[in-house]
Amino acid sequence: MKILNLGAGGFIGSHLTTRLLAEGHQVTGVDINGDKLDTLAAHHRFTYLGRDIRDAEGELAELIAASDLVVDLIAHANPSLYVSRPLDVFHLNFSENLKIAETCVRQGKRLIQFSSCEVYGKTVASIVPGLLANPDDPDLALFAEESTPFILGPVNRHRWIYSCAKQLLERVLHAYGLAGELIYTIIRPFNFIGPRIDYLPREGEGVPRVFSHFMGALLHGGPMRLVNGGRQRRCYTYIDDAVDCLLRIVDNPGGVCDRQIFNIGSPANEISIKGLALLMQELYVEQFGGDPFALPPLLEVSGEEFYGDGYDDSDRRIPDISKAEHLLNWRPRFDLRRTVADSMRYYVEQARQR
Ligand code: UDP
C-alpha cells in the first residue's frame, strides 16, 4: 500500500514507519522534524518530507491524492503544552487535523486518525469518592470505546483543551462516517513507551513525559518529582505491542476497522507514578548496574508548581481492549517490568555510548 504517514518523525510515527516498511509498504513520511527517521533515510520505499503541515496545505492535498491510506499522528501530545500553549494545542490538534480529515472526505481516502485516551478524562471515583462503596474498584477506571462517558474538569483547568480538541475531532469523523462520506479508524493510545519516546531533560530543562523525567534523573542526577504525590495511575504499553495492533488496523481485514474506535493499551500494566519511580530505580540497579546508594531522591511537588496554572490530571485509566482482542485477535505481550526495562535500556545504552 502507499501510505502517507503524517507525523512520521514522532515517537509512535517513527516506530510505525519502520514496521510499515518492513511489511513491504511504500511510505511517505511528513514531519516538522526527521531526526528519529535518520536510520530510514536511505530506504528505497521511504520518502521523508520535512514540512510544517500548517504551511503546506496544497502540497498535502496532492500527497493525500497520491496515497491509498492516510495515517494522521500530527499533534501536540504532551501535558505541559496543554497548559502552557492551549491555543496552539487547539489549532493544531483540532483545526489542522480537521483540514486533513476533510481532504480525505473530498478525495474518498481512508484515514487512520490518532486520538488519545485523554478523551476519557477522569474517573467517577475521582469526583465523587464518598458516594461509592469501593472507589478503588478497577471497573470504575476501565474505559470502553462505545460505552464510557467522558468526565473533564472545568474550563479554567485548561489541560482539558487537548482532550476536548481530540473529542470534537472524533465526533466530526463519526458524523462524516454516519453521512457515508468517510472511512476512518480512530486510535486511542494508552501511555505508549519505548525507545525514543522523548528527549531526556537535564535538571530544570523542558517538560517531557514522566518516563523521560525519571530516566533523566537516574542518568544525570536531580530528584524524581512526584506530581501531587504520584498517586495517579497509568497503564504503560510497550511500543512494539502498540505497533503490532496498528499494523493489524492498517491491514484492516474485511474492512473490520472501518468506522471503528480502538483503545490500544496494556490493561495489566497498571502502576502509580510513584510506583513507576520506584520500579525504575529497582531496574536501574538490578539490570543496568546503577549504584543503589546514589539513586535520585523522590520529591513531592504540586501540579501547579510543576506545570503552572490550569493543570489538572487524569487519576486513573485502564483500557478495555476487548474490541481489539475480538476484531483483530490482538493482545499485548510485554508485561510491565519488561515494558519499562526495555524502554530504559535504550537510554542507558545511549548515555554509555557518549
Ligand atoms: N508526572 C510526575 N512527575 C514528572 C512528570 C509527570 O509525577 O516528572 C505525573 C503527571 O502529573 C501525570 C503522570 O505523571 O500524572 C503522567 O504524566 P505524563 O506527562 O507522562 O503524561 P500523561 O500520562 O498525563 O499523558
GROMACS .gro file of C-alpha atoms and ligand atoms in nm:
model
  379
    1MET     CA    1   0.000   0.000   0.000
    2LYS     CA    2   0.105   0.361  -0.050
    3ILE     CA    3   0.078   0.512   0.296
    4LEU     CA    4   0.102   0.879   0.384
    5ASN     CA    5   0.224   0.898   0.743
    6LEU     CA    6   0.169   1.246   0.882
    7GLY     CA    7   0.375   1.292   1.197
    8ALA     CA    8   0.611   1.011   1.096
    9GLY     CA    9   0.900   1.171   1.284
   10GLY     CA   10   0.748   1.142   1.630
   11PHE     CA   11   0.783   0.858   1.878
   12ILE     CA   12   0.489   0.649   1.753
   13GLY     CA   13   0.532   0.763   1.391
   14SER     CA   14   0.895   0.657   1.367
   15HIS     CA   15   0.830   0.311   1.512
   16LEU     CA   16   0.527   0.268   1.289
   17THR     CA   17   0.718   0.378   0.977
   18THR     CA   18   0.993   0.124   1.048
   19ARG     CA   19   0.742  -0.159   1.072
   20LEU     CA   20   0.535  -0.046   0.772
   21LEU     CA   21   0.850  -0.055   0.559
   22ALA     CA   22   0.939  -0.400   0.696
   23GLU     CA   23   0.591  -0.517   0.591
   24GLY     CA   24   0.657  -0.404   0.232
   25HIS     CA   25   0.455  -0.083   0.225
   26GLN     CA   26   0.561   0.233   0.050
   27VAL     CA   27   0.567   0.520   0.299
   28THR     CA   28   0.580   0.896   0.261
   29GLY     CA   29   0.654   1.049   0.600
   30VAL     CA   30   0.580   1.414   0.671
   31ASP     CA   31   0.709   1.580   0.986
   32ILE     CA   32   0.849   1.906   1.112
   33ASN     CA   33   1.148   1.709   1.245
   34GLY     CA   34   1.301   1.397   1.092
   35ASP     CA   35   1.574   1.316   1.347
   36LYS     CA   36   1.406   0.992   1.458
   37LEU     CA   37   1.387   0.877   1.095
   38ASP     CA   38   1.761   0.908   1.025
   39THR     CA   39   1.816   0.533   1.004
   40LEU     CA   40   1.542   0.502   0.739
   41ALA     CA   41   1.662   0.787   0.515
   42ALA     CA   42   1.817   0.558   0.253
   43HIS     CA   43   1.529   0.308   0.240
   44HIS     CA   44   1.410   0.270  -0.121
   45ARG     CA   45   1.039   0.263  -0.026
   46PHE     CA   46   1.059   0.564   0.207
   47THR     CA   47   1.036   0.935   0.132
   48TYR     CA   48   1.074   1.191   0.406
   49LEU     CA   49   0.936   1.542   0.364
   50GLY     CA   50   1.033   1.794   0.630
   51ARG     CA   51   0.724   2.016   0.641
   52ASP     CA   52   0.511   2.203   0.888
   53ILE     CA   53   0.159   2.097   0.784
   54ARG     CA   54   0.036   2.445   0.873
   55ASP     CA   55   0.232   2.583   0.575
   56ALA     CA   56   0.176   2.301   0.327
   57GLU     CA   57  -0.197   2.269   0.266
   58GLY     CA   58  -0.179   2.248  -0.116
   59GLU     CA   59   0.106   2.001  -0.113
   60LEU     CA   60  -0.074   1.789   0.147
   61ALA     CA   61  -0.380   1.764  -0.076
   62GLU     CA   62  -0.158   1.629  -0.355
   63LEU     CA   63   0.012   1.383  -0.120
   64ILE     CA   64  -0.324   1.259   0.006
   65ALA     CA   65  -0.445   1.218  -0.354
   66ALA     CA   66  -0.141   1.001  -0.429
   67SER     CA   67  -0.189   0.764  -0.132
   68ASP     CA   68  -0.409   0.463  -0.053
   69LEU     CA   69  -0.421   0.533   0.320
   70VAL     CA   70  -0.357   0.839   0.537
   71VAL     CA   71  -0.230   0.796   0.894
   72ASP     CA   72  -0.258   1.117   1.095
   73LEU     CA   73  -0.039   1.136   1.403
   74ILE     CA   74   0.017   1.509   1.399
   75ALA     CA   75  -0.044   1.654   1.743
   76HIS     CA   76   0.091   1.845   2.036
   77ALA     CA   77   0.065   1.547   2.274
   78ASN     CA   78   0.241   1.647   2.592
   79PRO     CA   79   0.057   1.767   2.906
   80SER     CA   80   0.295   2.057   2.969
   81LEU     CA   81   0.195   2.205   2.632
   82TYR     CA   82  -0.177   2.172   2.711
   83VAL     CA   83  -0.113   2.406   3.000
   84SER     CA   84   0.147   2.643   2.852
   85ARG     CA   85   0.013   2.674   2.494
   86PRO     CA   86  -0.358   2.587   2.496
   87LEU     CA   87  -0.441   2.779   2.177
   88ASP     CA   88  -0.163   2.612   1.979
   89VAL     CA   89  -0.292   2.278   2.109
   90PHE     CA   90  -0.643   2.359   1.987
   91HIS     CA   91  -0.532   2.492   1.645
   92LEU     CA   92  -0.303   2.202   1.565
   93ASN     CA   93  -0.498   1.917   1.724
   94PHE     CA   94  -0.837   2.026   1.602
   95SER     CA   95  -0.829   2.281   1.316
   96GLU     CA   96  -0.528   2.145   1.127
   97ASN     CA   97  -0.629   1.783   1.176
   98LEU     CA   98  -0.980   1.865   1.059
   99LYS     CA   99  -0.837   2.002   0.732
  100ILE     CA  100  -0.661   1.669   0.677
  101ALA     CA  101  -0.978   1.474   0.753
  102GLU     CA  102  -1.187   1.691   0.520
  103THR     CA  103  -0.932   1.645   0.242
  104CYS     CA  104  -0.974   1.268   0.293
  105VAL     CA  105  -1.353   1.319   0.269
  106ARG     CA  106  -1.321   1.512  -0.058
  107GLN     CA  107  -1.084   1.258  -0.206
  108GLY     CA  108  -1.250   0.943  -0.073
  109LYS     CA  109  -0.938   0.828   0.115
  110ARG     CA  110  -0.927   0.604   0.418
  111LEU     CA  111  -0.799   0.776   0.733
  112ILE     CA  112  -0.643   0.634   1.050
  113GLN     CA  113  -0.672   0.919   1.298
  114PHE     CA  114  -0.480   0.917   1.623
  115SER     CA  115  -0.681   1.045   1.915
  116SER     CA  116  -0.599   0.990   2.282
  117CYS     CA  117  -0.706   0.809   2.598
  118GLU     CA  118  -0.721   1.163   2.741
  119VAL     CA  119  -1.068   1.189   2.587
  120TYR     CA  120  -1.198   0.977   2.875
  121GLY     CA  121  -1.072   1.230   3.130
  122LYS     CA  122  -1.115   1.132   3.494
  123THR     CA  123  -1.291   0.853   3.677
  124VAL     CA  124  -1.620   0.890   3.866
  125ALA     CA  125  -1.422   0.780   4.170
  126SER     CA  126  -1.206   1.093   4.147
  127ILE     CA  127  -1.503   1.330   4.166
  128VAL     CA  128  -1.750   1.158   4.399
  129PRO     CA  129  -1.546   0.905   4.600
  130GLY     CA  130  -1.779   0.942   4.901
  131LEU     CA  131  -2.077   0.813   4.703
  132LEU     CA  132  -1.911   0.488   4.604
  133ALA     CA  133  -1.887   0.169   4.808
  134ASN     CA  134  -1.547   0.085   4.663
  135PRO     CA  135  -1.385   0.386   4.491
  136ASP     CA  136  -1.075   0.178   4.418
  137ASP     CA  137  -1.267  -0.076   4.209
  138PRO     CA  138  -1.073  -0.105   3.880
  139ASP     CA  139  -1.401  -0.135   3.690
  140LEU     CA  140  -1.456   0.236   3.761
  141ALA     CA  141  -1.143   0.312   3.558
  142LEU     CA  142  -1.197   0.057   3.281
  143PHE     CA  143  -1.266   0.271   2.976
  144ALA     CA  144  -1.453   0.122   2.680
  145GLU     CA  145  -1.479   0.282   2.338
  146GLU     CA  146  -1.855   0.253   2.295
  147SER     CA  147  -1.995   0.296   2.643
  148THR     CA  148  -1.779   0.509   2.874
  149PRO     CA  149  -1.884   0.874   2.917
  150PHE     CA  150  -1.616   1.144   2.927
  151ILE     CA  151  -1.552   1.339   3.251
  152LEU     CA  152  -1.342   1.654   3.217
  153GLY     CA  153  -1.255   1.937   3.454
  154PRO     CA  154  -1.377   2.299   3.427
  155VAL     CA  155  -1.261   2.543   3.156
  156ASN     CA  156  -1.006   2.712   3.383
  157ARG     CA  157  -0.829   2.375   3.410
  158HIS     CA  158  -0.711   2.414   3.054
  159ARG     CA  159  -0.523   2.084   3.045
  160TRP     CA  160  -0.853   1.953   2.910
  161ILE     CA  161  -0.835   2.159   2.591
  162TYR     CA  162  -0.634   1.875   2.441
  163SER     CA  163  -0.891   1.617   2.542
  164CYS     CA  164  -1.173   1.836   2.411
  165ALA     CA  165  -0.999   1.905   2.078
  166LYS     CA  166  -0.946   1.532   2.028
  167GLN     CA  167  -1.301   1.455   2.134
  168LEU     CA  168  -1.450   1.706   1.891
  169LEU     CA  169  -1.235   1.575   1.608
  170GLU     CA  170  -1.358   1.221   1.686
  171ARG     CA  171  -1.717   1.341   1.684
  172VAL     CA  172  -1.673   1.513   1.348
  173LEU     CA  173  -1.520   1.198   1.196
  174HIS     CA  174  -1.805   0.994   1.339
  175ALA     CA  175  -2.055   1.235   1.179
  176TYR     CA  176  -1.880   1.214   0.841
  177GLY     CA  177  -1.893   0.836   0.880
  178LEU     CA  178  -2.267   0.848   0.953
  179ALA     CA  179  -2.316   1.057   0.640
  180GLY     CA  180  -2.131   0.788   0.443
  181GLU     CA  181  -1.859   1.034   0.346
  182LEU     CA  182  -1.553   0.896   0.528
  183ILE     CA  183  -1.398   0.563   0.611
  184TYR     CA  184  -1.194   0.616   0.923
  185THR     CA  185  -1.045   0.433   1.219
  186ILE     CA  186  -0.975   0.622   1.542
  187ILE     CA  187  -0.696   0.514   1.775
  188ARG     CA  188  -0.687   0.593   2.146
  189PRO     CA  189  -0.335   0.514   2.272
  190PHE     CA  190  -0.285   0.441   2.642
  191ASN     CA  191   0.059   0.560   2.753
  192PHE     CA  192   0.287   0.400   2.496
  193ILE     CA  193   0.653   0.396   2.600
  194GLY     CA  194   0.974   0.268   2.445
  195PRO     CA  195   1.298   0.381   2.283
  196ARG     CA  196   1.294   0.741   2.153
  197ILE     CA  197   0.980   0.840   2.346
  198ASP     CA  198   1.118   1.185   2.430
  199TYR     CA  199   1.437   1.376   2.488
  200LEU     CA  200   1.580   1.343   2.839
  201PRO     CA  201   1.575   1.672   3.026
  202ARG     CA  202   1.873   1.786   3.229
  203GLU     CA  203   1.776   1.929   3.568
  204GLY     CA  204   1.523   2.213   3.521
  205GLU     CA  205   1.517   2.192   3.139
  206GLY     CA  206   1.189   2.137   2.948
  207VAL     CA  207   0.892   1.920   3.041
  208PRO     CA  208   0.867   1.591   2.850
  209ARG     CA  209   0.659   1.296   2.975
  210VAL     CA  210   0.715   1.134   3.313
  211PHE     CA  211   0.924   0.836   3.195
  212SER     CA  212   1.181   1.074   3.044
  213HIS     CA  213   1.195   1.288   3.358
  214PHE     CA  214   1.263   0.981   3.571
  215MET     CA  215   1.517   0.845   3.322
  216GLY     CA  216   1.692   1.183   3.312
  217ALA     CA  217   1.709   1.188   3.693
  218LEU     CA  218   1.858   0.836   3.704
  219LEU     CA  219   2.120   0.912   3.439
  220HIS     CA  220   2.205   1.275   3.508
  221GLY     CA  221   2.102   1.333   3.870
  222GLY     CA  222   1.834   1.555   4.024
  223PRO     CA  223   1.518   1.443   4.206
  224MET     CA  224   1.238   1.228   4.066
  225ARG     CA  225   0.945   1.466   4.111
  226LEU     CA  226   0.609   1.316   4.206
  227VAL     CA  227   0.330   1.548   4.099
  228ASN     CA  228   0.061   1.552   4.371
  229GLY     CA  229   0.232   1.262   4.547
  230GLY     CA  230   0.244   1.034   4.241
  231ARG     CA  231  -0.084   0.860   4.329
  232GLN     CA  232  -0.216   0.885   3.972
  233ARG     CA  233  -0.212   0.557   3.784
  234ARG     CA  234  -0.132   0.474   3.424
  235CYS     CA  235  -0.115   0.157   3.214
  236TYR     CA  236   0.218   0.155   3.029
  237THR     CA  237   0.216  -0.009   2.688
  238TYR     CA  238   0.531  -0.115   2.508
  239ILE     CA  239   0.560   0.046   2.168
  240ASP     CA  240   0.617  -0.287   1.988
  241ASP     CA  241   0.286  -0.419   2.123
  242ALA     CA  242   0.113  -0.100   2.013
  243VAL     CA  243   0.263  -0.115   1.664
  244ASP     CA  244   0.155  -0.482   1.631
  245CYS     CA  245  -0.201  -0.368   1.683
  246LEU     CA  246  -0.160  -0.072   1.447
  247LEU     CA  247  -0.035  -0.298   1.168
  248ARG     CA  248  -0.350  -0.510   1.201
  249ILE     CA  249  -0.555  -0.191   1.174
  250VAL     CA  250  -0.360  -0.084   0.864
  251ASP     CA  251  -0.430  -0.429   0.710
  252ASN     CA  252  -0.798  -0.394   0.803
  253PRO     CA  253  -0.904  -0.747   0.705
  254GLY     CA  254  -1.254  -0.742   0.555
  255GLY     CA  255  -1.297  -0.376   0.650
  256VAL     CA  256  -1.331  -0.478   1.015
  257CYS     CA  257  -1.179  -0.147   1.136
  258ASP     CA  258  -1.395   0.081   0.923
  259ARG     CA  259  -1.567   0.348   1.133
  260GLN     CA  260  -1.435   0.194   1.450
  261ILE     CA  261  -1.258   0.339   1.752
  262PHE     CA  262  -0.989   0.127   1.918
  263ASN     CA  263  -0.831   0.156   2.260
  264ILE     CA  264  -0.474   0.033   2.236
  265GLY     CA  265  -0.309  -0.037   2.570
  266SER     CA  266  -0.194  -0.293   2.825
  267PRO     CA  267  -0.460  -0.320   3.097
  268ALA     CA  268  -0.242  -0.549   3.309
  269ASN     CA  269   0.042  -0.294   3.322
  270GLU     CA  270  -0.115  -0.051   3.566
  271ILE     CA  271   0.114   0.128   3.810
  272SER     CA  272   0.105   0.452   4.010
  273ILE     CA  273   0.354   0.723   3.915
  274LYS     CA  274   0.527   0.674   4.250
  275GLY     CA  275   0.536   0.300   4.177
  276LEU     CA  276   0.692   0.375   3.838
  277ALA     CA  277   0.966   0.585   4.004
  278LEU     CA  278   1.045   0.301   4.245
  279LEU     CA  279   1.033   0.036   3.971
  280MET     CA  280   1.273   0.236   3.755
  281GLN     CA  281   1.511   0.273   4.049
  282GLU     CA  282   1.494  -0.101   4.113
  283LEU     CA  283   1.552  -0.190   3.747
  284TYR     CA  284   1.834   0.062   3.719
  285VAL     CA  285   2.024  -0.114   3.998
  286GLU     CA  286   1.923  -0.470   3.905
  287GLN     CA  287   1.965  -0.462   3.527
  288PHE     CA  288   2.184  -0.165   3.444
  289GLY     CA  289   2.445  -0.164   3.722
  290GLY     CA  290   2.321   0.156   3.890
  291ASP     CA  291   2.466   0.240   4.231
  292PRO     CA  292   2.194   0.167   4.493
  293PHE     CA  293   2.344   0.436   4.721
  294ALA     CA  294   2.335   0.709   4.456
  295LEU     CA  295   1.972   0.686   4.344
  296PRO     CA  296   1.786   1.014   4.296
  297PRO     CA  297   1.555   1.116   4.582
  298LEU     CA  298   1.176   1.126   4.534
  299LEU     CA  299   1.036   1.476   4.576
  300GLU     CA  300   0.665   1.560   4.605
  301VAL     CA  301   0.551   1.872   4.417
  302SER     CA  302   0.211   2.022   4.337
  303GLY     CA  303   0.068   2.017   3.984
  304GLU     CA  304   0.075   2.399   3.969
  305GLU     CA  305   0.439   2.410   4.079
  306PHE     CA  306   0.537   2.156   3.816
  307TYR     CA  307   0.320   2.260   3.520
  308GLY     CA  308   0.178   2.604   3.610
  309ASP     CA  309  -0.183   2.725   3.647
  310GLY     CA  310  -0.452   2.532   3.463
  311TYR     CA  311  -0.310   2.187   3.534
  312ASP     CA  312  -0.544   1.904   3.623
  313ASP     CA  313  -0.496   1.532   3.593
  314SER     CA  314  -0.638   1.205   3.487
  315ASP     CA  315  -0.637   0.998   3.806
  316ARG     CA  316  -0.656   0.653   3.652
  317ARG     CA  317  -0.725   0.494   3.313
  318ILE     CA  318  -0.735   0.129   3.219
  319PRO     CA  319  -0.806   0.036   2.858
  320ASP     CA  320  -1.084  -0.208   2.785
  321ILE     CA  321  -0.923  -0.382   2.486
  322SER     CA  322  -1.189  -0.642   2.425
  323LYS     CA  323  -1.274  -0.486   2.088
  324ALA     CA  324  -0.915  -0.515   1.958
  325GLU     CA  325  -0.895  -0.868   2.102
  326HIS     CA  326  -1.217  -0.972   1.936
  327LEU     CA  327  -1.190  -0.798   1.597
  328LEU     CA  328  -0.813  -0.811   1.547
  329ASN     CA  329  -0.709  -1.105   1.761
  330TRP     CA  330  -0.454  -0.873   1.923
  331ARG     CA  331  -0.327  -0.890   2.279
  332PRO     CA  332  -0.026  -0.709   2.431
  333ARG     CA  333   0.267  -0.937   2.518
  334PHE     CA  334   0.503  -0.715   2.718
  335ASP     CA  335   0.444  -0.716   3.094
  336LEU     CA  336   0.516  -0.407   3.300
  337ARG     CA  337   0.873  -0.494   3.406
  338ARG     CA  338   0.976  -0.574   3.050
  339THR     CA  339   0.799  -0.269   2.911
  340VAL     CA  340   0.983  -0.038   3.148
  341ALA     CA  341   1.318  -0.223   3.134
  342ASP     CA  342   1.328  -0.235   2.753
  343SER     CA  343   1.240   0.134   2.735
  344MET     CA  344   1.514   0.217   2.987
  345ARG     CA  345   1.776   0.005   2.807
  346TYR     CA  346   1.777   0.233   2.504
  347TYR     CA  347   1.851   0.543   2.714
  348VAL     CA  348   2.112   0.370   2.931
  349GLU     CA  349   2.294   0.248   2.618
  350GLN     CA  350   2.277   0.591   2.457
  351ALA     CA  351   2.422   0.753   2.769
  352ARG     CA  352   2.706   0.498   2.786
  353GLN     CA  353   2.796   0.547   2.420
  354ARG     CA  354   2.866   0.917   2.479
  355UDP     N1  355   0.437   1.344   3.647
  355UDP     C1  356   0.516   1.334   3.761
  355UDP     N2  357   0.648   1.369   3.754
  355UDP     C2  358   0.706   1.416   3.640
  355UDP     C3  359   0.625   1.425   3.522
  355UDP     C4  360   0.491   1.389   3.529
  355UDP     O1  361   0.468   1.292   3.866
  355UDP     O2  362   0.827   1.443   3.641
  355UDP     C5  363   0.297   1.295   3.650
  355UDP     C6  364   0.190   1.379   3.581
  355UDP     O3  365   0.137   1.475   3.669
  355UDP     C7  366   0.088   1.274   3.542
  355UDP     C8  367   0.171   1.147   3.518
  355UDP     O4  368   0.298   1.173   3.580
  355UDP     O5  369   0.002   1.245   3.650
  355UDP     C9  370   0.193   1.113   3.373
  355UDP     O6  371   0.235   1.228   3.305
  355UDP     P1  372   0.288   1.228   3.157
  355UDP     O7  373   0.345   1.365   3.129
  355UDP     O8  374   0.380   1.114   3.132
  355UDP     O9  375   0.160   1.213   3.063
  355UDP     P2  376   0.006   1.169   3.079
  355UDP    O10  377   0.005   1.022   3.112
  355UDP    O11  378  -0.056   1.252   3.188
  355UDP    O12  379  -0.050   1.199   2.944
   0.00000   0.00000   0.00000
